[in-house]
């Protein structure tokens, strides 16, 4: 279990939350390194995320199904649910109603098929052997159960029945459910840091076991195995318009320095960026303990909140630091050409390169 430095914690209590989060992130920015080449197995990647990160996990899985073997999704919905519309994202794709209901799942299936035929995403036969682990909290009023159920039906149209697992917890709110956060919110909470404790339920362990198969018992990792890295080389010429932060994080046990480890990408949710909550999602969402004992690399890419015009003269309004699942970057956001998806894929490819790591 990772603990925040006591001096930083004391400062956090004495200043405004925004500045506290900024101070927490400053050392990581200063020490950001090059993402190391680890000779990883990048032909069997898995992904997961919560809320906007859940939607992003679905998009990345569908866009790169030939190399992504499965997705774990907490509080997310079907591929291209928002259909390039902020209004759809805020209504039917979070809390559908009689005046703006979710379309039938066939609409999403047809849209996905058209994307594949156009070559915007990988051929859909890449989904055949994949797995999906889906979660909905009974007290989640942000992304309601029917949305996740629609994702369940979406995946079951492509995957054999036993490969998709839909899990619910009657008391869980809108959050990552973890046993590792030192100061967790209550199970039913929907508030920062959006890391809740619901008894012994361990979402990261549950989803990784479903996606990867039986795992060795989790083990406390050394703090120094979490590395910050410079995301900017992966963002292309229009980096400011991507709403991605300058720095991201990667965890890998020492055993992965010899190559051959699998890769899992964990997408934070809205208001879970390092600007908002420091390293709490990276350290305490529950992934790194399982990665330490199972030769698993965990990539934690990062978004940064944007409030309009950026330094690159791009207009990006993303004040809550969400992943793009409705088109605030461009209309290709859910395809292989989407700015964020391209950046993440480039990071994965870097991990797959051979080379010595820094000590």
mmCIF file of C-alpha atoms in Angstrom:
data_model
loop_
_atom_site.group_PDB
_atom_site.id
_atom_site.type_symbol
_atom_site.label_atom_id
_atom_site.label_comp_id
_atom_site.label_asym_id
_atom_site.label_seq_id
_atom_site.Cartn_x
_atom_site.Cartn_y
_atom_site.Cartn_z
ATOM 1 C CA UNK A 1 0.000 0.000 0.000
ATOM 2 C CA UNK A 2 1.514 3.333 -1.079
ATOM 3 C CA UNK A 3 1.467 6.272 1.356
ATOM 4 C CA UNK A 4 1.684 9.958 0.492
ATOM 5 C CA UNK A 5 4.666 11.736 2.080
ATOM 6 C CA UNK A 6 3.572 13.216 5.421
ATOM 7 C CA UNK A 7 5.051 16.651 4.692
ATOM 8 C CA UNK A 8 3.187 16.844 1.410
ATOM 9 C CA UNK A 9 0.013 15.639 3.117
ATOM 10 C CA UNK A 10 0.393 18.366 5.739
ATOM 11 C CA UNK A 11 0.828 21.013 3.076
ATOM 12 C CA UNK A 12 -2.203 19.675 1.248
ATOM 13 C CA UNK A 13 -4.389 20.331 4.267
ATOM 14 C CA UNK A 14 -3.208 23.952 4.470
ATOM 15 C CA UNK A 15 -3.629 25.122 0.891
ATOM 16 C CA UNK A 16 -6.332 25.011 -1.751
ATOM 17 C CA UNK A 17 -6.869 21.558 -3.334
ATOM 18 C CA UNK A 18 -5.826 22.743 -6.792
ATOM 19 C CA UNK A 19 -2.434 23.976 -5.610
ATOM 20 C CA UNK A 20 -1.931 20.898 -3.433
ATOM 21 C CA UNK A 21 -2.456 18.607 -6.408
ATOM 22 C CA UNK A 22 -0.118 20.770 -8.484
ATOM 23 C CA UNK A 23 2.594 20.498 -5.821
ATOM 24 C CA UNK A 24 2.157 16.734 -5.655
ATOM 25 C CA UNK A 25 2.737 16.450 -9.381
ATOM 26 C CA UNK A 26 5.733 18.813 -9.663
ATOM 27 C CA UNK A 27 8.494 16.395 -8.566
ATOM 28 C CA UNK A 28 7.276 13.776 -11.037
ATOM 29 C CA UNK A 29 7.397 16.341 -13.863
ATOM 30 C CA UNK A 30 10.938 17.349 -12.938
ATOM 31 C CA UNK A 31 12.118 13.732 -12.873
ATOM 32 C CA UNK A 32 10.242 12.530 -15.980
ATOM 33 C CA UNK A 33 12.402 10.199 -18.046
ATOM 34 C CA UNK A 34 12.184 8.554 -21.433
ATOM 35 C CA UNK A 35 9.696 5.671 -21.490
ATOM 36 C CA UNK A 36 12.007 2.636 -21.329
ATOM 37 C CA UNK A 37 12.109 -0.048 -24.022
ATOM 38 C CA UNK A 38 11.387 -3.292 -22.179
ATOM 39 C CA UNK A 39 11.046 -5.912 -24.907
ATOM 40 C CA UNK A 40 7.449 -6.425 -23.797
ATOM 41 C CA UNK A 41 4.908 -8.746 -25.389
ATOM 42 C CA UNK A 42 2.721 -6.206 -27.188
ATOM 43 C CA UNK A 43 0.647 -8.718 -29.130
ATOM 44 C CA UNK A 44 -1.518 -9.553 -26.108
ATOM 45 C CA UNK A 45 -2.172 -6.176 -24.460
ATOM 46 C CA UNK A 46 -5.065 -5.687 -22.043
ATOM 47 C CA UNK A 47 -6.712 -2.416 -21.010
ATOM 48 C CA UNK A 48 -9.051 -1.146 -18.325
ATOM 49 C CA UNK A 49 -10.495 2.061 -16.962
ATOM 50 C CA UNK A 50 -13.167 3.753 -14.909
ATOM 51 C CA UNK A 51 -15.782 6.232 -16.180
ATOM 52 C CA UNK A 52 -14.229 8.191 -19.088
ATOM 53 C CA UNK A 53 -11.308 5.776 -18.732
ATOM 54 C CA UNK A 54 -13.776 2.910 -19.127
ATOM 55 C CA UNK A 55 -15.077 4.394 -22.354
ATOM 56 C CA UNK A 56 -11.479 4.897 -23.481
ATOM 57 C CA UNK A 57 -10.646 1.272 -22.699
ATOM 58 C CA UNK A 58 -13.524 0.161 -24.941
ATOM 59 C CA UNK A 59 -12.423 2.476 -27.751
ATOM 60 C CA UNK A 60 -8.819 1.342 -27.583
ATOM 61 C CA UNK A 61 -9.838 -2.319 -27.474
ATOM 62 C CA UNK A 62 -12.110 -2.015 -30.508
ATOM 63 C CA UNK A 63 -9.644 0.136 -32.467
ATOM 64 C CA UNK A 64 -6.732 -2.281 -31.853
ATOM 65 C CA UNK A 65 -8.454 -5.635 -31.367
ATOM 66 C CA UNK A 66 -5.766 -7.480 -33.317
ATOM 67 C CA UNK A 67 -3.263 -6.814 -30.512
ATOM 68 C CA UNK A 68 -5.533 -6.090 -27.516
ATOM 69 C CA UNK A 69 -6.857 -9.248 -25.877
ATOM 70 C CA UNK A 70 -9.435 -7.763 -23.534
ATOM 71 C CA UNK A 71 -10.875 -4.843 -21.603
ATOM 72 C CA UNK A 72 -11.966 -4.219 -18.028
ATOM 73 C CA UNK A 73 -14.575 -1.467 -17.784
ATOM 74 C CA UNK A 74 -16.025 0.188 -14.704
ATOM 75 C CA UNK A 75 -18.938 2.535 -15.434
ATOM 76 C CA UNK A 76 -18.531 2.692 -19.202
ATOM 77 C CA UNK A 77 -20.746 2.123 -22.216
ATOM 78 C CA UNK A 78 -20.680 0.826 -25.792
ATOM 79 C CA UNK A 79 -18.277 1.879 -28.511
ATOM 80 C CA UNK A 80 -19.029 5.342 -29.938
ATOM 81 C CA UNK A 81 -22.028 5.755 -27.661
ATOM 82 C CA UNK A 82 -21.808 9.556 -27.861
ATOM 83 C CA UNK A 83 -21.461 9.574 -31.665
ATOM 84 C CA UNK A 84 -19.357 12.758 -31.650
ATOM 85 C CA UNK A 85 -21.910 14.624 -29.507
ATOM 86 C CA UNK A 86 -21.341 16.247 -26.107
ATOM 87 C CA UNK A 87 -25.116 16.239 -25.576
ATOM 88 C CA UNK A 88 -25.324 12.484 -26.110
ATOM 89 C CA UNK A 89 -22.372 11.958 -23.771
ATOM 90 C CA UNK A 90 -23.982 13.950 -20.968
ATOM 91 C CA UNK A 91 -27.420 12.388 -21.351
ATOM 92 C CA UNK A 92 -28.101 8.981 -22.884
ATOM 93 C CA UNK A 93 -24.541 7.663 -22.433
ATOM 94 C CA UNK A 94 -24.545 8.407 -18.708
ATOM 95 C CA UNK A 95 -28.121 8.573 -17.490
ATOM 96 C CA UNK A 96 -30.566 7.598 -20.251
ATOM 97 C CA UNK A 97 -34.192 8.628 -19.902
ATOM 98 C CA UNK A 98 -37.498 8.324 -21.749
ATOM 99 C CA UNK A 99 -36.794 11.590 -23.609
ATOM 100 C CA UNK A 100 -33.245 10.603 -24.603
ATOM 101 C CA UNK A 101 -32.941 6.803 -24.354
ATOM 102 C CA UNK A 102 -30.012 4.674 -25.390
ATOM 103 C CA UNK A 103 -30.366 3.430 -28.968
ATOM 104 C CA UNK A 104 -30.805 -0.330 -29.434
ATOM 105 C CA UNK A 105 -27.485 -2.157 -29.221
ATOM 106 C CA UNK A 106 -27.832 -2.980 -32.930
ATOM 107 C CA UNK A 107 -27.125 0.689 -33.691
ATOM 108 C CA UNK A 108 -23.747 0.448 -31.993
ATOM 109 C CA UNK A 109 -22.980 -2.872 -33.659
ATOM 110 C CA UNK A 110 -23.744 -1.446 -37.097
ATOM 111 C CA UNK A 111 -21.657 1.652 -36.430
ATOM 112 C CA UNK A 112 -18.730 -0.510 -35.339
ATOM 113 C CA UNK A 113 -19.041 -2.699 -38.431
ATOM 114 C CA UNK A 114 -19.005 0.362 -40.668
ATOM 115 C CA UNK A 115 -15.845 1.594 -38.948
ATOM 116 C CA UNK A 116 -14.171 -1.773 -39.553
ATOM 117 C CA UNK A 117 -15.214 -1.878 -43.211
ATOM 118 C CA UNK A 118 -13.813 1.622 -43.692
ATOM 119 C CA UNK A 119 -10.511 0.535 -42.163
ATOM 120 C CA UNK A 120 -10.777 2.993 -39.269
ATOM 121 C CA UNK A 121 -10.395 0.190 -36.719
ATOM 122 C CA UNK A 122 -8.950 -3.321 -36.805
ATOM 123 C CA UNK A 123 -11.014 -6.081 -38.444
ATOM 124 C CA UNK A 124 -13.626 -7.339 -36.008
ATOM 125 C CA UNK A 125 -12.483 -10.939 -36.217
ATOM 126 C CA UNK A 126 -9.685 -9.776 -33.920
ATOM 127 C CA UNK A 127 -12.244 -9.824 -31.099
ATOM 128 C CA UNK A 128 -12.913 -13.553 -31.382
ATOM 129 C CA UNK A 129 -10.713 -14.785 -28.534
ATOM 130 C CA UNK A 130 -10.895 -11.677 -26.366
ATOM 131 C CA UNK A 131 -12.369 -11.150 -22.899
ATOM 132 C CA UNK A 132 -14.350 -8.356 -21.270
ATOM 133 C CA UNK A 133 -14.927 -7.673 -17.565
ATOM 134 C CA UNK A 134 -17.638 -5.117 -16.864
ATOM 135 C CA UNK A 135 -18.703 -3.480 -13.597
ATOM 136 C CA UNK A 136 -21.660 -1.374 -12.487
ATOM 137 C CA UNK A 137 -22.274 -0.035 -8.983
ATOM 138 C CA UNK A 138 -25.808 -0.175 -7.616
ATOM 139 C CA UNK A 139 -25.354 3.326 -6.151
ATOM 140 C CA UNK A 140 -23.785 4.803 -9.280
ATOM 141 C CA UNK A 141 -25.974 7.728 -10.318
ATOM 142 C CA UNK A 142 -23.389 9.056 -12.819
ATOM 143 C CA UNK A 143 -23.184 6.196 -15.326
ATOM 144 C CA UNK A 144 -26.245 4.095 -14.659
ATOM 145 C CA UNK A 145 -26.660 0.337 -14.936
ATOM 146 C CA UNK A 146 -28.523 0.359 -18.320
ATOM 147 C CA UNK A 147 -25.480 1.960 -19.960
ATOM 148 C CA UNK A 148 -23.130 -0.769 -18.732
ATOM 149 C CA UNK A 149 -25.715 -3.403 -19.599
ATOM 150 C CA UNK A 150 -25.764 -2.043 -23.144
ATOM 151 C CA UNK A 151 -21.980 -2.491 -23.233
ATOM 152 C CA UNK A 152 -22.470 -6.037 -21.963
ATOM 153 C CA UNK A 153 -24.854 -6.816 -24.833
ATOM 154 C CA UNK A 154 -22.490 -5.076 -27.267
ATOM 155 C CA UNK A 155 -19.567 -7.294 -26.258
ATOM 156 C CA UNK A 156 -21.648 -10.458 -26.217
ATOM 157 C CA UNK A 157 -22.499 -9.880 -29.857
ATOM 158 C CA UNK A 158 -18.808 -10.347 -30.670
ATOM 159 C CA UNK A 159 -17.492 -12.594 -27.881
ATOM 160 C CA UNK A 160 -18.546 -16.087 -26.760
ATOM 161 C CA UNK A 161 -20.762 -16.017 -23.664
ATOM 162 C CA UNK A 162 -18.192 -17.118 -21.059
ATOM 163 C CA UNK A 163 -15.635 -14.558 -22.215
ATOM 164 C CA UNK A 164 -17.729 -11.610 -21.029
ATOM 165 C CA UNK A 165 -18.307 -11.185 -17.304
ATOM 166 C CA UNK A 166 -20.737 -8.530 -15.996
ATOM 167 C CA UNK A 167 -20.274 -7.843 -12.282
ATOM 168 C CA UNK A 168 -22.410 -5.613 -10.065
ATOM 169 C CA UNK A 169 -22.086 -4.453 -6.468
ATOM 170 C CA UNK A 170 -25.308 -3.170 -4.886
ATOM 171 C CA UNK A 171 -23.624 -0.583 -2.655
ATOM 172 C CA UNK A 172 -20.914 0.802 -4.939
ATOM 173 C CA UNK A 173 -20.926 4.361 -6.190
ATOM 174 C CA UNK A 174 -19.162 5.860 -9.199
ATOM 175 C CA UNK A 175 -15.517 5.015 -8.548
ATOM 176 C CA UNK A 176 -12.646 2.580 -8.776
ATOM 177 C CA UNK A 177 -13.152 -0.089 -6.102
ATOM 178 C CA UNK A 178 -9.881 -0.842 -4.338
ATOM 179 C CA UNK A 179 -8.489 -2.290 -1.128
ATOM 180 C CA UNK A 180 -5.194 -0.362 -1.449
ATOM 181 C CA UNK A 181 -6.179 3.295 -0.906
ATOM 182 C CA UNK A 182 -5.067 4.418 2.605
ATOM 183 C CA UNK A 183 -7.921 6.919 2.898
ATOM 184 C CA UNK A 184 -10.682 5.450 0.699
ATOM 185 C CA UNK A 185 -14.092 6.943 0.211
ATOM 186 C CA UNK A 186 -17.075 4.936 1.403
ATOM 187 C CA UNK A 187 -18.430 2.264 -0.916
ATOM 188 C CA UNK A 188 -21.393 4.371 -2.050
ATOM 189 C CA UNK A 189 -19.393 7.583 -2.525
ATOM 190 C CA UNK A 190 -19.147 9.516 -5.782
ATOM 191 C CA UNK A 191 -16.499 12.104 -4.972
ATOM 192 C CA UNK A 192 -12.727 12.596 -5.328
ATOM 193 C CA UNK A 193 -10.481 10.683 -5.392
ATOM 194 C CA UNK A 194 -13.134 8.276 -6.757
ATOM 195 C CA UNK A 195 -11.353 5.328 -5.125
ATOM 196 C CA UNK A 196 -13.833 3.537 -2.863
ATOM 197 C CA UNK A 197 -13.572 0.700 -0.369
ATOM 198 C CA UNK A 198 -16.318 -1.937 -0.623
ATOM 199 C CA UNK A 199 -15.190 -4.556 1.853
ATOM 200 C CA UNK A 200 -12.689 -6.932 0.277
ATOM 201 C CA UNK A 201 -13.798 -6.336 -3.315
ATOM 202 C CA UNK A 202 -10.707 -5.720 -5.443
ATOM 203 C CA UNK A 203 -11.695 -4.533 -8.914
ATOM 204 C CA UNK A 204 -8.152 -4.546 -10.324
ATOM 205 C CA UNK A 205 -7.568 -8.105 -9.132
ATOM 206 C CA UNK A 206 -10.940 -9.294 -10.425
ATOM 207 C CA UNK A 207 -10.559 -7.799 -13.873
ATOM 208 C CA UNK A 208 -6.920 -8.822 -14.300
ATOM 209 C CA UNK A 209 -7.751 -12.399 -13.329
ATOM 210 C CA UNK A 210 -10.584 -12.535 -15.875
ATOM 211 C CA UNK A 211 -8.499 -10.969 -18.633
ATOM 212 C CA UNK A 212 -5.182 -12.729 -17.994
ATOM 213 C CA UNK A 213 -6.093 -15.987 -16.264
ATOM 214 C CA UNK A 214 -5.018 -17.254 -12.826
ATOM 215 C CA UNK A 215 -2.564 -14.942 -11.082
ATOM 216 C CA UNK A 216 0.048 -15.375 -8.361
ATOM 217 C CA UNK A 217 -0.924 -13.675 -5.076
ATOM 218 C CA UNK A 218 -0.355 -9.935 -5.131
ATOM 219 C CA UNK A 219 2.720 -8.498 -3.455
ATOM 220 C CA UNK A 220 3.682 -5.038 -2.198
ATOM 221 C CA UNK A 221 5.979 -3.417 -4.779
ATOM 222 C CA UNK A 222 8.944 -1.115 -4.154
ATOM 223 C CA UNK A 223 7.884 2.511 -4.587
ATOM 224 C CA UNK A 224 10.796 3.213 -6.931
ATOM 225 C CA UNK A 225 9.365 0.836 -9.540
ATOM 226 C CA UNK A 226 6.825 3.540 -10.439
ATOM 227 C CA UNK A 227 8.538 5.683 -13.070
ATOM 228 C CA UNK A 228 7.398 8.975 -14.524
ATOM 229 C CA UNK A 229 8.054 9.426 -18.238
ATOM 230 C CA UNK A 230 7.759 12.166 -20.816
ATOM 231 C CA UNK A 231 4.566 11.710 -22.847
ATOM 232 C CA UNK A 232 5.320 14.553 -25.257
ATOM 233 C CA UNK A 233 7.346 12.522 -27.812
ATOM 234 C CA UNK A 234 4.237 10.380 -28.395
ATOM 235 C CA UNK A 235 1.754 13.204 -28.942
ATOM 236 C CA UNK A 236 2.617 14.329 -32.460
ATOM 237 C CA UNK A 237 2.638 17.848 -33.871
ATOM 238 C CA UNK A 238 -0.665 18.889 -32.293
ATOM 239 C CA UNK A 239 0.178 17.893 -28.746
ATOM 240 C CA UNK A 240 -1.720 20.753 -27.093
ATOM 241 C CA UNK A 241 -4.940 19.700 -28.797
ATOM 242 C CA UNK A 242 -4.758 16.180 -27.366
ATOM 243 C CA UNK A 243 -5.371 17.264 -23.734
ATOM 244 C CA UNK A 244 -2.676 14.801 -22.693
ATOM 245 C CA UNK A 245 -0.290 15.746 -19.895
ATOM 246 C CA UNK A 246 3.451 16.230 -20.318
ATOM 247 C CA UNK A 247 4.149 13.261 -18.067
ATOM 248 C CA UNK A 248 2.714 9.771 -17.666
ATOM 249 C CA UNK A 249 3.613 6.850 -15.416
ATOM 250 C CA UNK A 250 4.665 3.258 -15.879
ATOM 251 C CA UNK A 251 5.145 0.453 -13.369
ATOM 252 C CA UNK A 252 7.206 -2.646 -14.043
ATOM 253 C CA UNK A 253 8.780 -5.172 -11.678
ATOM 254 C CA UNK A 254 12.508 -5.779 -11.936
ATOM 255 C CA UNK A 255 11.832 -9.127 -13.623
ATOM 256 C CA UNK A 256 10.405 -7.289 -16.635
ATOM 257 C CA UNK A 257 13.764 -5.728 -17.453
ATOM 258 C CA UNK A 258 14.731 -9.015 -19.116
ATOM 259 C CA UNK A 259 11.813 -8.734 -21.561
ATOM 260 C CA UNK A 260 8.731 -10.791 -22.362
ATOM 261 C CA UNK A 261 6.278 -9.219 -19.892
ATOM 262 C CA UNK A 262 2.689 -8.530 -20.796
ATOM 263 C CA UNK A 263 1.327 -4.963 -20.866
ATOM 264 C CA UNK A 264 -1.809 -3.597 -19.225
ATOM 265 C CA UNK A 265 -2.989 -0.022 -19.784
ATOM 266 C CA UNK A 266 -4.967 1.544 -16.916
ATOM 267 C CA UNK A 267 -7.015 4.647 -17.802
ATOM 268 C CA UNK A 268 -7.957 6.975 -14.940
ATOM 269 C CA UNK A 269 -11.373 8.610 -14.843
ATOM 270 C CA UNK A 270 -12.430 12.247 -14.909
ATOM 271 C CA UNK A 271 -10.982 14.278 -12.012
ATOM 272 C CA UNK A 272 -8.482 11.468 -11.330
ATOM 273 C CA UNK A 273 -5.504 13.070 -13.066
ATOM 274 C CA UNK A 274 -2.290 13.819 -11.186
ATOM 275 C CA UNK A 275 -3.329 17.479 -11.340
ATOM 276 C CA UNK A 276 -6.449 16.557 -9.363
ATOM 277 C CA UNK A 277 -5.382 13.823 -6.933
ATOM 278 C CA UNK A 278 -1.632 13.443 -7.254
ATOM 279 C CA UNK A 279 -0.482 9.833 -7.637
ATOM 280 C CA UNK A 280 -3.370 8.226 -5.770
ATOM 281 C CA UNK A 281 -4.827 6.446 -8.812
ATOM 282 C CA UNK A 282 -1.406 5.212 -9.938
ATOM 283 C CA UNK A 283 -0.372 4.047 -6.483
ATOM 284 C CA UNK A 284 -3.639 2.911 -4.934
ATOM 285 C CA UNK A 285 -6.075 1.732 -7.618
ATOM 286 C CA UNK A 286 -4.838 -1.819 -6.997
ATOM 287 C CA UNK A 287 -2.944 -2.676 -10.198
ATOM 288 C CA UNK A 288 0.679 -2.495 -9.169
ATOM 289 C CA UNK A 289 0.438 -5.071 -6.378
ATOM 290 C CA UNK A 290 -0.737 -7.674 -8.897
ATOM 291 C CA UNK A 291 1.784 -6.536 -11.491
ATOM 292 C CA UNK A 292 4.667 -6.972 -9.038
ATOM 293 C CA UNK A 293 4.088 -10.716 -8.677
ATOM 294 C CA UNK A 294 2.883 -11.497 -12.211
ATOM 295 C CA UNK A 295 5.487 -9.999 -14.559
ATOM 296 C CA UNK A 296 3.104 -7.337 -15.745
ATOM 297 C CA UNK A 297 3.900 -3.843 -17.004
ATOM 298 C CA UNK A 298 1.189 -1.303 -16.178
ATOM 299 C CA UNK A 299 1.051 1.879 -18.235
ATOM 300 C CA UNK A 300 -0.765 4.836 -16.638
ATOM 301 C CA UNK A 301 -1.143 7.482 -19.376
ATOM 302 C CA UNK A 302 -2.339 10.870 -18.180
ATOM 303 C CA UNK A 303 -4.783 13.539 -19.289
ATOM 304 C CA UNK A 304 -4.534 17.158 -18.125
ATOM 305 C CA UNK A 305 -7.554 19.478 -17.683
ATOM 306 C CA UNK A 306 -7.954 22.089 -20.417
ATOM 307 C CA UNK A 307 -10.136 25.193 -20.261
ATOM 308 C CA UNK A 308 -10.186 26.549 -23.814
ATOM 309 C CA UNK A 309 -7.317 27.975 -25.827
ATOM 310 C CA UNK A 310 -4.053 26.145 -25.261
ATOM 311 C CA UNK A 311 -0.473 27.228 -25.793
ATOM 312 C CA UNK A 312 -0.599 25.522 -29.171
ATOM 313 C CA UNK A 313 -3.492 27.739 -30.302
ATOM 314 C CA UNK A 314 -5.887 24.806 -30.144
ATOM 315 C CA UNK A 315 -9.292 25.007 -28.491
ATOM 316 C CA UNK A 316 -9.787 22.159 -26.029
ATOM 317 C CA UNK A 317 -12.470 22.364 -23.363
ATOM 318 C CA UNK A 318 -11.904 19.459 -20.996
ATOM 319 C CA UNK A 319 -12.047 21.006 -17.497
ATOM 320 C CA UNK A 320 -12.470 17.694 -15.667
ATOM 321 C CA UNK A 321 -9.544 15.937 -17.289
ATOM 322 C CA UNK A 322 -11.602 13.251 -19.045
ATOM 323 C CA UNK A 323 -10.462 10.949 -21.808
ATOM 324 C CA UNK A 324 -12.031 11.814 -25.133
ATOM 325 C CA UNK A 325 -15.039 9.575 -25.731
ATOM 326 C CA UNK A 326 -17.315 12.203 -27.326
ATOM 327 C CA UNK A 327 -15.054 14.108 -29.752
ATOM 328 C CA UNK A 328 -13.498 17.086 -27.996
ATOM 329 C CA UNK A 329 -10.199 16.440 -29.826
ATOM 330 C CA UNK A 330 -11.448 15.494 -33.298
ATOM 331 C CA UNK A 331 -14.038 13.354 -35.056
ATOM 332 C CA UNK A 332 -11.648 10.382 -35.262
ATOM 333 C CA UNK A 333 -11.328 10.121 -31.465
ATOM 334 C CA UNK A 334 -12.571 6.494 -31.335
ATOM 335 C CA UNK A 335 -10.415 5.163 -34.188
ATOM 336 C CA UNK A 336 -6.790 4.235 -34.698
ATOM 337 C CA UNK A 337 -6.280 7.795 -35.998
ATOM 338 C CA UNK A 338 -7.596 9.465 -32.842
ATOM 339 C CA UNK A 339 -4.956 11.633 -31.182
ATOM 340 C CA UNK A 340 -5.135 9.938 -27.809
ATOM 341 C CA UNK A 341 -5.388 6.410 -29.206
ATOM 342 C CA UNK A 342 -2.396 7.005 -31.499
ATOM 343 C CA UNK A 343 -0.362 8.303 -28.577
ATOM 344 C CA UNK A 344 -1.175 5.308 -26.371
ATOM 345 C CA UNK A 345 -0.366 2.872 -29.176
ATOM 346 C CA UNK A 346 2.981 4.602 -29.707
ATOM 347 C CA UNK A 347 3.739 4.197 -25.984
ATOM 348 C CA UNK A 348 2.912 0.489 -26.158
ATOM 349 C CA UNK A 349 5.146 0.060 -29.186
ATOM 350 C CA UNK A 350 7.951 1.777 -27.291
ATOM 351 C CA UNK A 351 7.558 -0.741 -24.436
ATOM 352 C CA UNK A 352 7.841 -3.504 -27.007
ATOM 353 C CA UNK A 353 11.211 -2.335 -28.249
ATOM 354 C CA UNK A 354 14.337 -4.075 -27.001
ATOM 355 C CA UNK A 355 16.879 -2.182 -24.936
ATOM 356 C CA UNK A 356 18.375 -1.750 -21.490
ATOM 357 C CA UNK A 357 16.435 0.168 -18.841
ATOM 358 C CA UNK A 358 17.786 2.939 -16.666
ATOM 359 C CA UNK A 359 18.696 2.075 -13.104
#
